[in-house]
Amino acid sequence: MKQLSDICRVAVKFSEIDSMCRVWHGSYVTYFEDGRESFGRHYPGIGYADMQREGIYAPIYDMHAHYLAPLEINDVAEIHTRYVHHLGARLDYEFEVYRERDHTLCCTGRTTQLFITPDGQLMLDKPDYFLRWQQQWLEPEEGEQF
């Protein structure tokens, strides 16, 4: 199956710094979000605007982060986002956040999003727009399914 990934860059802001003059750990949640948004722009059909048009959403169900090195004010965070394919009705991403100036890996993480209907009901089947997106962007190997 084709590997889909994206890289975006975000300047560290003062509002993201903690009392130790490092990026506060909770700010990495926003960096993961920045990565997902950039990914959706890079691979149209799966972005948040696409979900809103369809009326089907994908809130975060699970998130993990491992912190390895600090980011500081005026650093540039280089966010690598990779789509992870699963057969179920879900969106999975893996992240690597680097300090751009020396390419130090600062944080790794992953998120899982589940699809819900407009009234908040969990969807067990993939929404049509997600199936269309998979057919457009993924190239399944012989015998592999979406």
mmCIF file with all atom_site columns, N, CA, C and O in Angstrom, residues 21-44:
data_model
loop_
_atom_site.group_PDB
_atom_site.id
_atom_site.type_symbol
_atom_site.label_atom_id
_atom_site.label_alt_id
_atom_site.label_comp_id
_atom_site.label_asym_id
_atom_site.label_entity_id
_atom_site.label_seq_id
_atom_site.pdbx_PDB_ins_code
_atom_site.Cartn_x
_atom_site.Cartn_y
_atom_site.Cartn_z
_atom_site.occupancy
_atom_site.B_iso_or_equiv
_atom_site.pdbx_formal_charge
_atom_site.auth_seq_id
_atom_site.auth_comp_id
_atom_site.auth_asym_id
_atom_site.auth_atom_id
_atom_site.pdbx_PDB_model_num
ATOM 1  N N  . CYS A 1 21 ? 10.894 27.618 30.216 1.00 0.00 ? 21 CYS A N  1
ATOM 2  C CA . CYS A 1 21 ? 11.277 28.208 28.922 1.00 0.00 ? 21 CYS A CA 1
ATOM 3  C C  . CYS A 1 21 ? 11.376 27.159 27.810 1.00 0.00 ? 21 CYS A C  1
ATOM 4  O O  . CYS A 1 21 ? 12.153 27.298 26.867 1.00 0.00 ? 21 CYS A O  1
ATOM 5  N N  . ARG A 1 22 ? 10.591 26.128 27.951 1.00 0.00 ? 22 ARG A N  1
ATOM 6  C CA . ARG A 1 22 ? 10.493 25.062 26.948 1.00 0.00 ? 22 ARG A CA 1
ATOM 7  C C  . ARG A 1 22 ? 9.047  25.006 26.463 1.00 0.00 ? 22 ARG A C  1
ATOM 8  O O  . ARG A 1 22 ? 8.130  25.479 27.142 1.00 0.00 ? 22 ARG A O  1
ATOM 9  N N  . VAL A 1 23 ? 8.824  24.388 25.322 1.00 0.00 ? 23 VAL A N  1
ATOM 10 C CA . VAL A 1 23 ? 7.448  24.199 24.866 1.00 0.00 ? 23 VAL A CA 1
ATOM 11 C C  . VAL A 1 23 ? 6.728  23.295 25.869 1.00 0.00 ? 23 VAL A C  1
ATOM 12 O O  . VAL A 1 23 ? 7.220  22.224 26.219 1.00 0.00 ? 23 VAL A O  1
ATOM 13 N N  . TRP A 1 24 ? 5.589  23.784 26.352 1.00 0.00 ? 24 TRP A N  1
ATOM 14 C CA . TRP A 1 24 ? 4.754  23.037 27.283 1.00 0.00 ? 24 TRP A CA 1
ATOM 15 C C  . TRP A 1 24 ? 4.282  21.763 26.614 1.00 0.00 ? 24 TRP A C  1
ATOM 16 O O  . TRP A 1 24 ? 3.921  21.759 25.431 1.00 0.00 ? 24 TRP A O  1
ATOM 17 N N  . HIS A 1 25 ? 4.246  20.664 27.363 1.00 0.00 ? 25 HIS A N  1
ATOM 18 C CA . HIS A 1 25 ? 3.909  19.367 26.770 1.00 0.00 ? 25 HIS A CA 1
ATOM 19 C C  . HIS A 1 25 ? 2.550  19.366 26.069 1.00 0.00 ? 25 HIS A C  1
ATOM 20 O O  . HIS A 1 25 ? 2.373  18.727 25.040 1.00 0.00 ? 25 HIS A O  1
ATOM 21 N N  . GLY A 1 26 ? 1.583  20.107 26.579 1.00 0.00 ? 26 GLY A N  1
ATOM 22 C CA . GLY A 1 26 ? 0.265  20.150 25.952 1.00 0.00 ? 26 GLY A CA 1
ATOM 23 C C  . GLY A 1 26 ? 0.248  20.817 24.587 1.00 0.00 ? 26 GLY A C  1
ATOM 24 O O  . GLY A 1 26 ? -0.659 20.585 23.788 1.00 0.00 ? 26 GLY A O  1
ATOM 25 N N  . SER A 1 27 ? 1.261  21.628 24.309 1.00 0.00 ? 27 SER A N  1
ATOM 26 C CA . SER A 1 27 ? 1.323  22.292 23.001 1.00 0.00 ? 27 SER A CA 1
ATOM 27 C C  . SER A 1 27 ? 1.563  21.299 21.875 1.00 0.00 ? 27 SER A C  1
ATOM 28 O O  . SER A 1 27 ? 1.223  21.578 20.719 1.00 0.00 ? 27 SER A O  1
ATOM 29 N N  . TYR A 1 28 ? 2.121  20.146 22.191 1.00 0.00 ? 28 TYR A N  1
ATOM 30 C CA . TYR A 1 28 ? 2.359  19.153 21.149 1.00 0.00 ? 28 TYR A CA 1
ATOM 31 C C  . TYR A 1 28 ? 1.045  18.603 20.594 1.00 0.00 ? 28 TYR A C  1
ATOM 32 O O  . TYR A 1 28 ? 0.987  18.186 19.439 1.00 0.00 ? 28 TYR A O  1
ATOM 33 N N  . VAL A 1 29 ? -0.012 18.646 21.395 1.00 0.00 ? 29 VAL A N  1
ATOM 34 C CA . VAL A 1 29 ? -1.340 18.264 20.891 1.00 0.00 ? 29 VAL A CA 1
ATOM 35 C C  . VAL A 1 29 ? -1.713 19.181 19.725 1.00 0.00 ? 29 VAL A C  1
ATOM 36 O O  . VAL A 1 29 ? -2.219 18.721 18.697 1.00 0.00 ? 29 VAL A O  1
ATOM 37 N N  . THR A 1 30 ? -1.429 20.467 19.869 1.00 0.00 ? 30 THR A N  1
ATOM 38 C CA . THR A 1 30 ? -1.693 21.426 18.794 1.00 0.00 ? 30 THR A CA 1
ATOM 39 C C  . THR A 1 30 ? -0.797 21.153 17.587 1.00 0.00 ? 30 THR A C  1
ATOM 40 O O  . THR A 1 30 ? -1.236 21.270 16.442 1.00 0.00 ? 30 THR A O  1
ATOM 41 N N  . TYR A 1 31 ? 0.456  20.780 17.826 1.00 0.00 ? 31 TYR A N  1
ATOM 42 C CA . TYR A 1 31 ? 1.345  20.462 16.705 1.00 0.00 ? 31 TYR A CA 1
ATOM 43 C C  . TYR A 1 31 ? 0.824  19.242 15.939 1.00 0.00 ? 31 TYR A C  1
ATOM 44 O O  . TYR A 1 31 ? 0.883  19.207 14.711 1.00 0.00 ? 31 TYR A O  1
ATOM 45 N N  . PHE A 1 32 ? 0.302  18.255 16.659 1.00 0.00 ? 32 PHE A N  1
ATOM 46 C CA . PHE A 1 32 ? -0.299 17.099 15.974 1.00 0.00 ? 32 PHE A CA 1
ATOM 47 C C  . PHE A 1 32 ? -1.489 17.552 15.131 1.00 0.00 ? 32 PHE A C  1
ATOM 48 O O  . PHE A 1 32 ? -1.674 17.096 13.999 1.00 0.00 ? 32 PHE A O  1
ATOM 49 N N  . GLU A 1 33 ? -2.282 18.467 15.675 1.00 0.00 ? 33 GLU A N  1
ATOM 50 C CA . GLU A 1 33 ? -3.423 19.011 14.926 1.00 0.00 ? 33 GLU A CA 1
ATOM 51 C C  . GLU A 1 33 ? -2.945 19.770 13.688 1.00 0.00 ? 33 GLU A C  1
ATOM 52 O O  . GLU A 1 33 ? -3.503 19.621 12.603 1.00 0.00 ? 33 GLU A O  1
ATOM 53 N N  . ASP A 1 34 ? -1.881 20.566 13.850 1.00 0.00 ? 34 ASP A N  1
ATOM 54 C CA . ASP A 1 34 ? -1.301 21.261 12.701 1.00 0.00 ? 34 ASP A CA 1
ATOM 55 C C  . ASP A 1 34 ? -0.887 20.256 11.634 1.00 0.00 ? 34 ASP A C  1
ATOM 56 O O  . ASP A 1 34 ? -1.093 20.481 10.434 1.00 0.00 ? 34 ASP A O  1
ATOM 57 N N  . GLY A 1 35 ? -0.306 19.141 12.058 1.00 0.00 ? 35 GLY A N  1
ATOM 58 C CA . GLY A 1 35 ? 0.108  18.103 11.123 1.00 0.00 ? 35 GLY A CA 1
ATOM 59 C C  . GLY A 1 35 ? -1.070 17.480 10.398 1.00 0.00 ? 35 GLY A C  1
ATOM 60 O O  . GLY A 1 35 ? -1.028 17.269 9.176  1.00 0.00 ? 35 GLY A O  1
ATOM 61 N N  . ARG A 1 36 ? -2.154 17.191 11.133 1.00 0.00 ? 36 ARG A N  1
ATOM 62 C CA . ARG A 1 36 ? -3.342 16.611 10.492 1.00 0.00 ? 36 ARG A CA 1
ATOM 63 C C  . ARG A 1 36 ? -3.966 17.592 9.510  1.00 0.00 ? 36 ARG A C  1
ATOM 64 O O  . ARG A 1 36 ? -4.397 17.198 8.422  1.00 0.00 ? 36 ARG A O  1
ATOM 65 N N  . GLU A 1 37 ? -4.028 18.873 9.870  1.00 0.00 ? 37 GLU A N  1
ATOM 66 C CA . GLU A 1 37 ? -4.593 19.869 8.957  1.00 0.00 ? 37 GLU A CA 1
ATOM 67 C C  . GLU A 1 37 ? -3.758 19.994 7.688  1.00 0.00 ? 37 GLU A C  1
ATOM 68 O O  . GLU A 1 37 ? -4.307 20.053 6.581  1.00 0.00 ? 37 GLU A O  1
ATOM 69 N N  . SER A 1 38 ? -2.451 20.028 7.835  1.00 0.00 ? 38 SER A N  1
ATOM 70 C CA . SER A 1 38 ? -1.568 20.120 6.671  1.00 0.00 ? 38 SER A CA 1
ATOM 71 C C  . SER A 1 38 ? -1.709 18.875 5.803  1.00 0.00 ? 38 SER A C  1
ATOM 72 O O  . SER A 1 38 ? -1.755 18.964 4.566  1.00 0.00 ? 38 SER A O  1
ATOM 73 N N  . PHE A 1 39 ? -1.810 17.716 6.438  1.00 0.00 ? 39 PHE A N  1
ATOM 74 C CA . PHE A 1 39 ? -1.995 16.461 5.710  1.00 0.00 ? 39 PHE A CA 1
ATOM 75 C C  . PHE A 1 39 ? -3.277 16.525 4.874  1.00 0.00 ? 39 PHE A C  1
ATOM 76 O O  . PHE A 1 39 ? -3.290 16.139 3.701  1.00 0.00 ? 39 PHE A O  1
ATOM 77 N N  . GLY A 1 40 ? -4.356 17.036 5.468  1.00 0.00 ? 40 GLY A N  1
ATOM 78 C CA . GLY A 1 40 ? -5.636 17.137 4.760  1.00 0.00 ? 40 GLY A CA 1
ATOM 79 C C  . GLY A 1 40 ? -5.583 18.093 3.575  1.00 0.00 ? 40 GLY A C  1
ATOM 80 O O  . GLY A 1 40 ? -6.280 17.896 2.578  1.00 0.00 ? 40 GLY A O  1
ATOM 81 N N  . ARG A 1 41 ? -4.758 19.131 3.676  1.00 0.00 ? 41 ARG A N  1
ATOM 82 C CA . ARG A 1 41 ? -4.587 20.037 2.530  1.00 0.00 ? 41 ARG A CA 1
ATOM 83 C C  . ARG A 1 41 ? -3.738 19.371 1.444  1.00 0.00 ? 41 ARG A C  1
ATOM 84 O O  . ARG A 1 41 ? -3.972 19.576 0.256  1.00 0.00 ? 41 ARG A O  1
ATOM 85 N N  . HIS A 1 42 ? -2.760 18.576 1.853  1.00 0.00 ? 42 HIS A N  1
ATOM 86 C CA . HIS A 1 42 ? -1.865 17.898 0.911  1.00 0.00 ? 42 HIS A CA 1
ATOM 87 C C  . HIS A 1 42 ? -2.591 16.778 0.150  1.00 0.00 ? 42 HIS A C  1
ATOM 88 O O  . HIS A 1 42 ? -2.313 16.543 -1.019 1.00 0.00 ? 42 HIS A O  1
ATOM 89 N N  . TYR A 1 43 ? -3.520 16.103 0.838  1.00 0.00 ? 43 TYR A N  1
ATOM 90 C CA . TYR A 1 43 ? -4.281 15.002 0.238  1.00 0.00 ? 43 TYR A CA 1
ATOM 91 C C  . TYR A 1 43 ? -5.770 15.336 0.318  1.00 0.00 ? 43 TYR A C  1
ATOM 92 O O  . TYR A 1 43 ? -6.486 14.845 1.190  1.00 0.00 ? 43 TYR A O  1
ATOM 93 N N  . PRO A 1 44 ? -6.268 16.195 -0.580 1.00 0.00 ? 44 PRO A N  1
ATOM 94 C CA . PRO A 1 44 ? -7.662 16.659 -0.514 1.00 0.00 ? 44 PRO A CA 1
ATOM 95 C C  . PRO A 1 44 ? -8.660 15.510 -0.458 1.00 0.00 ? 44 PRO A C  1
ATOM 96 O O  . PRO A 1 44 ? -8.463 14.461 -1.066 1.00 0.00 ? 44 PRO A O  1
#
